[in-house]
Short mmCIF file of C-alpha atoms in Angstrom, two decimals:
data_model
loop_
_atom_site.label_atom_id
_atom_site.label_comp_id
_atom_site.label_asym_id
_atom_site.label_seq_id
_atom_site.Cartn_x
_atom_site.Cartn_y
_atom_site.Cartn_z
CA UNK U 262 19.88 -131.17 5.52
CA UNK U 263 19.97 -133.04 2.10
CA UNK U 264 20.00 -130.65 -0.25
CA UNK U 265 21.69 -129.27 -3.58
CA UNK U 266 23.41 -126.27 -2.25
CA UNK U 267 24.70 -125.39 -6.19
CA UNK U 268 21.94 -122.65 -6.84
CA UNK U 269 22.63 -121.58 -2.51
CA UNK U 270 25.87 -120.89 -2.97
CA UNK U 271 25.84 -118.87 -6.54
CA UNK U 272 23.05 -116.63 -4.27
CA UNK U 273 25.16 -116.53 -1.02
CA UNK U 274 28.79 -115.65 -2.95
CA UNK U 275 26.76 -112.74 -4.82
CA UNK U 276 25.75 -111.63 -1.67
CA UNK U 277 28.10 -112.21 0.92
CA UNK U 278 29.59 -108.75 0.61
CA UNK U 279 26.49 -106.75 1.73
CA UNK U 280 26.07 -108.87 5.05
CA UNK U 281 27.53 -110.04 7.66
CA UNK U 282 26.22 -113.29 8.83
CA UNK U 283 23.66 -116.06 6.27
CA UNK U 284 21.98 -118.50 7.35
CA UNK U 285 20.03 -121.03 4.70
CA UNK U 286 16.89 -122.40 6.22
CA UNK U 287 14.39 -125.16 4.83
CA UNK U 288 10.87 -123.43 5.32
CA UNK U 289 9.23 -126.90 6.06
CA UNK U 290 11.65 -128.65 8.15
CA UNK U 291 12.90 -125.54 9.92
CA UNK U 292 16.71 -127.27 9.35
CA UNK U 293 19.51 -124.67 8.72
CA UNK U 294 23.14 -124.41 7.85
CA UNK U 295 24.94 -121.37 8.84
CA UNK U 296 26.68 -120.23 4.88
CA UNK U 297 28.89 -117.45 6.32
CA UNK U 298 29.57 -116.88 10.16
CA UNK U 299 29.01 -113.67 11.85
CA UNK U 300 31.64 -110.85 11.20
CA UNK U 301 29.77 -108.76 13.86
CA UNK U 302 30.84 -111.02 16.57
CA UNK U 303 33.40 -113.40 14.83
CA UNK U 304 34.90 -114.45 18.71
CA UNK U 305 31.86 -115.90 19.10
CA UNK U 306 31.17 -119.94 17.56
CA UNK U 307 27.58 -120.05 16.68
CA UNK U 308 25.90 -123.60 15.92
CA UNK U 309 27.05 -124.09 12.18
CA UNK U 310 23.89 -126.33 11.39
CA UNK U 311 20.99 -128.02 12.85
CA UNK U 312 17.25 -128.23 13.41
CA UNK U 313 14.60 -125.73 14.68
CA UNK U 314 15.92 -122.52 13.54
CA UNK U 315 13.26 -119.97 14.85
CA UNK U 316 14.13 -121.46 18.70
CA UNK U 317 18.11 -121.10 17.72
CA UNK U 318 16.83 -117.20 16.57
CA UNK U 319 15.04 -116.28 20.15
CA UNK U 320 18.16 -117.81 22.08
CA UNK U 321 20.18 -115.46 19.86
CA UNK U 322 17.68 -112.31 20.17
CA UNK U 323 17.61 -113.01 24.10
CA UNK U 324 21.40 -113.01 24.15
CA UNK U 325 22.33 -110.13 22.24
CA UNK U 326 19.49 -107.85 21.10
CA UNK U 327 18.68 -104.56 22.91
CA UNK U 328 16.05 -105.11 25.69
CA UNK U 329 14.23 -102.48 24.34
CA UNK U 330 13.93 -104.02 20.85
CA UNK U 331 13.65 -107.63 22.27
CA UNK U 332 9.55 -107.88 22.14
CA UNK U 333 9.02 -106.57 18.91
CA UNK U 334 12.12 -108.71 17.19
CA UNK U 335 10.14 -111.86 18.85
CA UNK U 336 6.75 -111.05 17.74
CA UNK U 337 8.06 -109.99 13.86
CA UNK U 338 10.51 -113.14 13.52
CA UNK U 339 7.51 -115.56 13.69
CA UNK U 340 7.68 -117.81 11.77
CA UNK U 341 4.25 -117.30 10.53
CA UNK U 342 4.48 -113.91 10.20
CA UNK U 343 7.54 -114.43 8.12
CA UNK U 344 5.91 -117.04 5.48
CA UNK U 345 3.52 -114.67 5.00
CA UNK U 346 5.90 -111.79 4.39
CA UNK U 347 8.00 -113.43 1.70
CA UNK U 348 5.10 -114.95 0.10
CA UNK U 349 3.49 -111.49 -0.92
CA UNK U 350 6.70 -109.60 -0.93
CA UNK U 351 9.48 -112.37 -1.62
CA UNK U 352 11.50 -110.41 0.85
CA UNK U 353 11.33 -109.24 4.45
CA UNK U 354 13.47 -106.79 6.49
CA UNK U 355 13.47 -106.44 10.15
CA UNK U 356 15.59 -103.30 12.01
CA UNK U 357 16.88 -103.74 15.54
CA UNK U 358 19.91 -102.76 17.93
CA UNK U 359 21.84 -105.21 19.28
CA UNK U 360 24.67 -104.47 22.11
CA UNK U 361 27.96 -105.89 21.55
CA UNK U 362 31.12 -105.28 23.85
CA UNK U 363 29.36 -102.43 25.50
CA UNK U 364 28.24 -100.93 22.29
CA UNK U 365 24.82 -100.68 21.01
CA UNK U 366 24.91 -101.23 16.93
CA UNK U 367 22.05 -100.65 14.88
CA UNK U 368 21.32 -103.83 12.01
CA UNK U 369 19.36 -105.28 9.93
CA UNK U 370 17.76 -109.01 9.22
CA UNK U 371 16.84 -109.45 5.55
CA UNK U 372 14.74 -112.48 4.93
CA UNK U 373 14.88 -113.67 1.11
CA UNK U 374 13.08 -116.15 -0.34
CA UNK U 375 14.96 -118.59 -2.87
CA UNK U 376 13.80 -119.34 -6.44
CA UNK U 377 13.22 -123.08 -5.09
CA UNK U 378 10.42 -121.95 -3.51
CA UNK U 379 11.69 -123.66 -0.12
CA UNK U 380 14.05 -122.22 1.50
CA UNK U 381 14.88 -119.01 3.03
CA UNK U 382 18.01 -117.02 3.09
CA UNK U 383 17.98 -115.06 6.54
CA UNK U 384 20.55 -112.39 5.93
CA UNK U 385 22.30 -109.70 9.17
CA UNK U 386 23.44 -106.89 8.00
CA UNK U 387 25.26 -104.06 10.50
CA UNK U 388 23.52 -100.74 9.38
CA UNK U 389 25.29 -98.51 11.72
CA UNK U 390 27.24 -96.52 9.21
CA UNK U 391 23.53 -96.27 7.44
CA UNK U 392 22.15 -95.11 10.76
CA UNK U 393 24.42 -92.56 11.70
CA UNK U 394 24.16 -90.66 8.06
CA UNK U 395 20.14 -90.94 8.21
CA UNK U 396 20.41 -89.54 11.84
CA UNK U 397 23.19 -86.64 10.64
CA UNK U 398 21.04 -86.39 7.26
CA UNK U 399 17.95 -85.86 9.80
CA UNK U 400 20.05 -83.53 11.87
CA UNK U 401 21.43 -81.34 9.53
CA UNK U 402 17.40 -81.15 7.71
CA UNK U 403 16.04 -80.08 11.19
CA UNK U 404 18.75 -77.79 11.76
CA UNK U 405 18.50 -76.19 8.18
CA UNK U 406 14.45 -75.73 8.86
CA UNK U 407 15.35 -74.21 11.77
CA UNK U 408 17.50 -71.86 10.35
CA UNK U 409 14.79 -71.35 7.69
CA UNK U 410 12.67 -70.20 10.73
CA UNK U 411 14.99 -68.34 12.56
CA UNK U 412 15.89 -64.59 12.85
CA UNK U 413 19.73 -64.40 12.05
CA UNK U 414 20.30 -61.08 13.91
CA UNK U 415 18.46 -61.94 17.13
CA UNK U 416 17.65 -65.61 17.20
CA UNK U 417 14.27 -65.04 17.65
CA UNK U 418 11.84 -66.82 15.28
CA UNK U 419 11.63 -64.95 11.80
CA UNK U 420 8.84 -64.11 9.06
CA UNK U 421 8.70 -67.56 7.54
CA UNK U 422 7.74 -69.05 11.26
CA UNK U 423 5.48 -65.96 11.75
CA UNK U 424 3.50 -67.26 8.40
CA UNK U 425 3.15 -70.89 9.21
CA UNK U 426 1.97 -69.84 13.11
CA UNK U 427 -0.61 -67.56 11.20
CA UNK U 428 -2.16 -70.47 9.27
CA UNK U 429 -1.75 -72.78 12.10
CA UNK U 430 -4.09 -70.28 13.96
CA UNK U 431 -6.49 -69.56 10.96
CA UNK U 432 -6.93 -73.01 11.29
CA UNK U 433 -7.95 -73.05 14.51
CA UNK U 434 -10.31 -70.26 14.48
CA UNK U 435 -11.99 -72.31 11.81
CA UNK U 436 -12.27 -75.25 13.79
CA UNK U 437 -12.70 -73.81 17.57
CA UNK U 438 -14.23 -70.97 16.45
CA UNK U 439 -15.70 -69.39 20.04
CA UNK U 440 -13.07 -71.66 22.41
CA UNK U 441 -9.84 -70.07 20.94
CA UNK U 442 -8.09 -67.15 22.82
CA UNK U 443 -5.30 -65.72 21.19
CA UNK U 444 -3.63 -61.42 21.07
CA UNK U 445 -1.30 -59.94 19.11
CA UNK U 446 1.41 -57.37 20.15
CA UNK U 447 2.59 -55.51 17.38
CA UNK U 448 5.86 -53.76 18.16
CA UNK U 449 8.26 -51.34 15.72
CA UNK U 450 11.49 -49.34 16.91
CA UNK U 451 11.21 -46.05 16.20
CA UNK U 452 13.66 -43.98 14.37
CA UNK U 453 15.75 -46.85 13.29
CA UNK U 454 15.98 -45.36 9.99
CA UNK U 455 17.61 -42.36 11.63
CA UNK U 456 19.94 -44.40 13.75
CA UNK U 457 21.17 -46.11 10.67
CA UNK U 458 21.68 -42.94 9.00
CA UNK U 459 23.39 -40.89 11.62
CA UNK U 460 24.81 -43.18 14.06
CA UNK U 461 25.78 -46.16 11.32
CA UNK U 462 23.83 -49.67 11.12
CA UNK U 463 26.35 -51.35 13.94
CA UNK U 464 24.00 -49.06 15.78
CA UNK U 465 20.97 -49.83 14.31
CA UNK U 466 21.29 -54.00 14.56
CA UNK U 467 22.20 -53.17 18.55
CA UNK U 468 19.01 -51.23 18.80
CA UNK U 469 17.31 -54.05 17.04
CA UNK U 470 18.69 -56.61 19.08
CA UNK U 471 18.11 -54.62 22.32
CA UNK U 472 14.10 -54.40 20.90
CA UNK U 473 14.25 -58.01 20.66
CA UNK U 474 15.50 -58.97 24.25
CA UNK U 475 13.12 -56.39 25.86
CA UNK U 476 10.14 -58.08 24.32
CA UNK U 477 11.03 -61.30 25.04
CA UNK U 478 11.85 -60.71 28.48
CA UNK U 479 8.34 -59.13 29.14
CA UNK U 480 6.38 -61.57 26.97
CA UNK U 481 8.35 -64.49 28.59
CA UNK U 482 5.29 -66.99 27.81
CA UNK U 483 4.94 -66.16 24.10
CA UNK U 484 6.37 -66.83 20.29
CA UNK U 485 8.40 -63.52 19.39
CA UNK U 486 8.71 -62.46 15.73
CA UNK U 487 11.03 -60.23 13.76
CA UNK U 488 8.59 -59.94 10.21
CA UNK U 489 10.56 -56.94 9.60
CA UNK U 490 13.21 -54.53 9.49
CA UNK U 491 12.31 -52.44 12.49
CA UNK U 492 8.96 -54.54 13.24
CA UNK U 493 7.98 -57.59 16.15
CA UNK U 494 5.02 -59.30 16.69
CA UNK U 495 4.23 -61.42 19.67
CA UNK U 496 1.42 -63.76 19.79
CA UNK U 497 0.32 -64.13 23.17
CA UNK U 498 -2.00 -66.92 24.53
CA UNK U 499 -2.50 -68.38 28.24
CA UNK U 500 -0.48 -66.58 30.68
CA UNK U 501 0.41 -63.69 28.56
CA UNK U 502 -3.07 -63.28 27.78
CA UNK U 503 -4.38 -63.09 31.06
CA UNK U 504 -2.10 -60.95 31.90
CA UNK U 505 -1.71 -58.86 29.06
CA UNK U 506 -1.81 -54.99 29.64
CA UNK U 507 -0.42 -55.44 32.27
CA UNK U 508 2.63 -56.49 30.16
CA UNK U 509 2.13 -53.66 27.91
CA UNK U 510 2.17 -51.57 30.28
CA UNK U 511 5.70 -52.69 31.16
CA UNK U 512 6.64 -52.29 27.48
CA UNK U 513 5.16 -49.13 27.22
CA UNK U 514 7.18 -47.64 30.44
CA UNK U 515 10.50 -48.79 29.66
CA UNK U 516 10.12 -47.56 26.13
CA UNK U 517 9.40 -44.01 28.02
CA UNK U 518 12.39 -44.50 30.42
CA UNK U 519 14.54 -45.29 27.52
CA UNK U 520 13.15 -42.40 25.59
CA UNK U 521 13.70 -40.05 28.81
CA UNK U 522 17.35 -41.59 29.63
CA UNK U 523 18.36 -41.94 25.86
CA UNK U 524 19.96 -45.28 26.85
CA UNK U 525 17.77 -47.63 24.42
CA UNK U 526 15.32 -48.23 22.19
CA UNK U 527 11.98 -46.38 22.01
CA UNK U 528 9.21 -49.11 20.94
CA UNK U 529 5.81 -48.21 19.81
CA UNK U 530 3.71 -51.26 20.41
CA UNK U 531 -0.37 -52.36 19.82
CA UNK U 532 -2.38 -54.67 21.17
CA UNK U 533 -5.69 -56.79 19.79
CA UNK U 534 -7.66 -59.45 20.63
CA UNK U 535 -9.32 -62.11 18.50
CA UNK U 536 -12.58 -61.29 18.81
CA UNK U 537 -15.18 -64.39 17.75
CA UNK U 538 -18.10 -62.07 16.40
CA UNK U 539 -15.97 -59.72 14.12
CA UNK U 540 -12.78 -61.57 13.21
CA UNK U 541 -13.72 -63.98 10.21
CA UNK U 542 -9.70 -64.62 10.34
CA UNK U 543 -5.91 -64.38 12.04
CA UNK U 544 -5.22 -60.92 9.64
CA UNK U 545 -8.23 -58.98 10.68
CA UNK U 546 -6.59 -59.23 14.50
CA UNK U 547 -3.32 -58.48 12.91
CA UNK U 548 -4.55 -55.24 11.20
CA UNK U 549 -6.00 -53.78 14.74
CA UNK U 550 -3.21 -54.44 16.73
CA UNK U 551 -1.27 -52.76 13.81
CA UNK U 552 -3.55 -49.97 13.85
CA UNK U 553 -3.18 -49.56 17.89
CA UNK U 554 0.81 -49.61 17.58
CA UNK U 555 1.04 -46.64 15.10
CA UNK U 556 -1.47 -44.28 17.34
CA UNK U 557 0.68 -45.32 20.19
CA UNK U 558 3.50 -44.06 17.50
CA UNK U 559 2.05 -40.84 17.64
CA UNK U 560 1.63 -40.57 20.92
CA UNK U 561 5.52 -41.38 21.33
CA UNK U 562 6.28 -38.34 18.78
CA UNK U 563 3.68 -36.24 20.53
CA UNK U 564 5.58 -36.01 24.11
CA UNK U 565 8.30 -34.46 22.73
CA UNK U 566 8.57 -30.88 22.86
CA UNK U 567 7.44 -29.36 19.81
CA UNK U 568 8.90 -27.08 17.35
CA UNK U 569 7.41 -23.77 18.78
CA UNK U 570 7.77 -25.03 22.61
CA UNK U 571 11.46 -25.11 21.52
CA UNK U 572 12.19 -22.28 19.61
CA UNK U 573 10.55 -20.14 22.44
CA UNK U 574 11.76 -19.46 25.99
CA UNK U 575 11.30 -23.00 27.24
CA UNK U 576 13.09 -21.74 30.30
CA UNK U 577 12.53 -19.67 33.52
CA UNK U 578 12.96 -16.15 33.06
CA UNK U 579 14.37 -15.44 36.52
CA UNK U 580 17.81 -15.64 36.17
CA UNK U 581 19.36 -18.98 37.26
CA UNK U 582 19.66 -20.14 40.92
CA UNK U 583 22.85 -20.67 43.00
CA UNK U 584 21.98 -24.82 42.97
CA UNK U 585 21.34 -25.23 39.36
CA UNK U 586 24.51 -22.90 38.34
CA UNK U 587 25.95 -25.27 41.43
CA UNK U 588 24.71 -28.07 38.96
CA UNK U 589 25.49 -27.06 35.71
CA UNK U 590 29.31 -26.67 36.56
CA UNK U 591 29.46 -30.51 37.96
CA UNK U 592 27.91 -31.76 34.94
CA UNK U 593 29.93 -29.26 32.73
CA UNK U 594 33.45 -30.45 34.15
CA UNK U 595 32.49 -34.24 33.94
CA UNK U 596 31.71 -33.53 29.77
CA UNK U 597 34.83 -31.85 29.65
CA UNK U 598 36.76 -34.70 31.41
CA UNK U 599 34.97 -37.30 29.35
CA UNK U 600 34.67 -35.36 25.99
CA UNK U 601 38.94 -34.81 25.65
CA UNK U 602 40.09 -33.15 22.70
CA UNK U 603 37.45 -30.61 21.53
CA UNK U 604 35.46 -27.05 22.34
CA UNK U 605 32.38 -28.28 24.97
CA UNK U 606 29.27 -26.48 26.52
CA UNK U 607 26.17 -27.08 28.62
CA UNK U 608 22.99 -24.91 28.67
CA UNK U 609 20.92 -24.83 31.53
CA UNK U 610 17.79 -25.32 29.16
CA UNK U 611 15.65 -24.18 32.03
CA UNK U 612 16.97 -20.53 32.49
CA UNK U 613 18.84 -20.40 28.88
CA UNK U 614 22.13 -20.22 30.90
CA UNK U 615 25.40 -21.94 29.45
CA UNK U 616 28.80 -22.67 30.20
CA UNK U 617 31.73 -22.31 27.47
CA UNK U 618 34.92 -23.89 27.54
CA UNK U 619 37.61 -20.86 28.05
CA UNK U 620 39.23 -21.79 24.72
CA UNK U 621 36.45 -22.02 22.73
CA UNK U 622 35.35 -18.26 24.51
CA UNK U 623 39.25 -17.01 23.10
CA UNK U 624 39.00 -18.56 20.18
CA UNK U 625 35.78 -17.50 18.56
CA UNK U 626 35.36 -14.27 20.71
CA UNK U 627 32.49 -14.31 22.64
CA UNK U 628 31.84 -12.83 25.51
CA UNK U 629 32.32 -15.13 28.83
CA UNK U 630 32.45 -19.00 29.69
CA UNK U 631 28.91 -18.46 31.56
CA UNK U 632 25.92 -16.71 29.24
CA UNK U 633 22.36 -15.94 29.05
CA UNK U 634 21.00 -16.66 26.04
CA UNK U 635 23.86 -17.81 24.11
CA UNK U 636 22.40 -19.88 21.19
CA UNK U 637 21.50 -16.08 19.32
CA UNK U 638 25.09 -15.19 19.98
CA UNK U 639 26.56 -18.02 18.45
CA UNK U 640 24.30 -18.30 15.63
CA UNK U 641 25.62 -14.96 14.66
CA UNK U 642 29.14 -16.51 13.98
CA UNK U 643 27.67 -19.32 11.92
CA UNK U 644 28.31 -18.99 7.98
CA UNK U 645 24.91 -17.80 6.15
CA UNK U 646 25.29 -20.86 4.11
CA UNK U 647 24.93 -23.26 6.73
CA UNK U 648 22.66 -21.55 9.29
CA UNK U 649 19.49 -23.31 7.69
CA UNK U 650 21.10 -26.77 8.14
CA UNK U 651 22.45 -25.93 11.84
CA UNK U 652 19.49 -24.74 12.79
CA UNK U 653 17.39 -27.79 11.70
CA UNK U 654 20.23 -30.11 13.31
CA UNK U 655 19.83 -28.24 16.74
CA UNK U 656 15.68 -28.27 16.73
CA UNK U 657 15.67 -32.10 15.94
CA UNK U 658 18.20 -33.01 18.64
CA UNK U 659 16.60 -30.99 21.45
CA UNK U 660 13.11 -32.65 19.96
CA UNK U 661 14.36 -36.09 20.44
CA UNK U 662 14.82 -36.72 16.84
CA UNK U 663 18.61 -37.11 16.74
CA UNK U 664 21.37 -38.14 18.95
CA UNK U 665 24.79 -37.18 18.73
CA UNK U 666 24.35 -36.63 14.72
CA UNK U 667 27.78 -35.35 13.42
CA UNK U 668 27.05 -31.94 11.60
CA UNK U 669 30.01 -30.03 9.42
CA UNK U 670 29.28 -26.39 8.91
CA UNK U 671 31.29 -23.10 8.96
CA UNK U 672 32.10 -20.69 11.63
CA UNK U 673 33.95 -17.13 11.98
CA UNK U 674 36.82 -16.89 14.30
CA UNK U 675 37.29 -12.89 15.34
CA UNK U 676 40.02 -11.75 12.26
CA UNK U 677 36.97 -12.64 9.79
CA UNK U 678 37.99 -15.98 8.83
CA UNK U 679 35.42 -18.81 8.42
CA UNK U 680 37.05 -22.43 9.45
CA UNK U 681 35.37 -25.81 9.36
CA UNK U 682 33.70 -27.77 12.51
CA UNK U 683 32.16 -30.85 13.36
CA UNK U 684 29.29 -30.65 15.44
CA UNK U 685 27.93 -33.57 17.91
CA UNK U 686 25.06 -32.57 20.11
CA UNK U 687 22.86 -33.95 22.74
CA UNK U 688 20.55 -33.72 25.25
CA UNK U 689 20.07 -35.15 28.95
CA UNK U 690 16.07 -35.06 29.88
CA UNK U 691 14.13 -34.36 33.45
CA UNK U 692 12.36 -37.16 35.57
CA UNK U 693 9.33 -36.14 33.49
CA UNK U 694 11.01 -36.16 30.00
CA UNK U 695 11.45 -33.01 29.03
CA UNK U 696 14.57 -31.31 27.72
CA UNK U 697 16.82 -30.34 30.94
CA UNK U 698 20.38 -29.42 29.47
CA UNK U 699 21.31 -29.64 26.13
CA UNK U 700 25.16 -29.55 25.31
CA UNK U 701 28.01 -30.36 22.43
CA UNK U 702 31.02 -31.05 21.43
CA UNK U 703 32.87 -28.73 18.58
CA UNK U 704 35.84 -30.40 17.06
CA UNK U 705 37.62 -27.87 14.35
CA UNK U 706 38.69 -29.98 10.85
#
């Protein structure tokens, strides 16, 4: 190649420290001379100068680039294609992998042309640094939008994702209009308000967490969404659809069994369907379904024994039978193994007929370790003070309203004086829900 290679090499020295191999190539004569040898695979002595450089490129690109990448390297390095490029653009880039020792490396061609007009400067550049921080970059973007999306306390997918899914469907009703099949299953634990105020919110974020895995674990087909405190949505489509009150059904009954057992969350939930001829959009479904999950609120609230049920003689009047006093006293000396340091009793809610620990009986004077109707007696040793307070305690607990809430009040010990107690009640249902025994534990501070 007879050429003045002044103006080459003032271009090659300026850029010989973003690249790793040059080559300077005539763009009629297709001659070359290789300016700076390949630091990519430098154990390797490639042809330093010579004639038909696009057939010296494909024995290269056969040799070393990825098979994967092969075709489309071929097809761009054309040498066509590439006049054209650099004619409009006065550069042209190319990204491929090639594998070296065993290693697959991400680089780059970049194609200049020179101010002569007639040569080209084709340029390889390793890009696998470049790579790996787009791909971490890309990473760390998906990873933050999923975060952006997710629940932090269950994992489950959060309001943000619950917003987007809602367009996404307004969307489709739009376009599908009659086609598109789609429910919602509105779901809220109830009492969590109470839990965090009695029981502490390491409490409440178990219950919420406990809501979460029962919903997905019935709705195993469908998005679940925490848009709230205390409140899920599911949106249900294909299998869950077809099947679904049957599924919330299932909902429904372990939210009883849990309410009955008092060993998890109680979960009001609704259900609604879109509806082509009355819903103009995704939030008119979303309002029904709402509407459906608070009635099924009330009906939650409503199986639980009211205030005048309770207050009156919710038990038999015949006085108690050899089996349930047989009863009472297994249960009663299993609290008082587990309960340790502490007064304990158990009433027999069905015949009003308790059992005492001895030392609270000697302690506070009453009667015997086994009475009828001992709640009146008690009362009586309660300060005046308090009694409105105890008394609302006691009707919420045996209502299902509290659970083990810690109430201080005053009582009178037999010389007169009043000392201070901590009060922790609860209450252990029948097979049909209703209150069965109802017991405590009385710690003095």
């Amino acid at each position: 190649m007879n050429v003045d290679l002044t103006g080459f090499y003032q271009i090659a020295i300026s850029l010989a420290s973003h690249f790793d191999s040059m080559y300077y190539v005539d763009i009629k004569s297709d001659d070359f001379i290789q300016f700076m040898p390949s630091k990519l695979v430098s154990n390797i002595q490639f042809q330093e100068s010579g004639k038909d450089f696009y057939n010296l490129i494909k024995k290269l690109a056969e040799r070393f680039v990825h098979p994967d990448d092969l075709d489309n390297l071929l097809s761009l390095i054309d040498k066509e294609k590439v006049l054209l490029a650099v004619s409009q653009k006065k550069s042209y880039s190319i990204c491929f992998r090639i594998n070296l020792d065993g290693k697959v490396l991400h680089v780059r061609i970049v194609i200049l042309m020179c101010e002569d007009k007639q040569h080209l400067l084709f340029c390889l550049e390793n890009i696998e640094a470049e790579f790996q921080e787009k791909a971490e970059q890309k990473k760390n973007l998906q990873s933050a939008e999923r975060m952006a999306r997710r629940d932090e306390l269950t994992g489950i997918k959060n309001k943000n994702a619950f917003t987007e899914q809602s367009l996404i469907l307004d969307n489709r009703i739009k376009k599908e209009g009659n086609s598109i099949k789609f429910g919602i299953v509105m779901c809220d634990v109830n009492d969590l308000k109470l839990i965090n105020d009695t029981r502490g919110h390491s409490f409440g974020d178990e219950a919420i967490q406990r809501t979460s895995r029962i919903i997905c674990d019935i709705f195993k087909h469908s998005p679940v969404f925490r848009i709230g405190g205390d409140e899920f949505v599911v949106i249900i489509t294909e299998h869950d659809y077809e099947h679904r009150e049957i599924l919330l059904e299932n909902l429904k009954e372990e939210s009883f069994q849990n309410k009955k057992s008092r060993t998890g969350p109680v979960i009001a939930c609704g259900l609604a369907v879109f509806e082509a001829e009355k819903d103009k959009d995704f939030s008119e479904v979303f309002k029904r379904a709402d509407r459906q999950m608070y009635e099924n609120k009330k009906e939650i609230k409503n199986k639980g024994a009211d205030e005048k049920t309770l207050k009156k003689a919710i038990f038999n009047s015949s006085p108690i039978t050899v089996e349930r006093k047989r009863k009472l006293d297994g249960l009663f000396g299993s609290f008082l193994t587990m309960a340790g340091d502490g007064y304990v009793f158990l009433d027999d809610m069905k015949y009003d007929f308790s059992r005492w620990a001895i030392s609270l009986v000697n302690d506070f004077g009453m009667e015997n370790e086994y009475m009828y109707a001992a709640e009146k007696k008690w009362e009586a040793l309660v300060h005046p003070e308090d009694l409105p307070a105890y008394r609302d305690v006691i009707l919420k607990i045996l209502s299902g309203k509290e659970e083990l809430h810690p109430l201080v009040y005053r009582v009178r010990r037999p010389d007169g004086k009043y000392i201070q107690v901590t009060f922790r009640g609860f209450v252990l249902n029948d097979d049909d829900g209703s209150p069965d025994y109802f017991g405590g534990i009385i710690i003095p501070t």
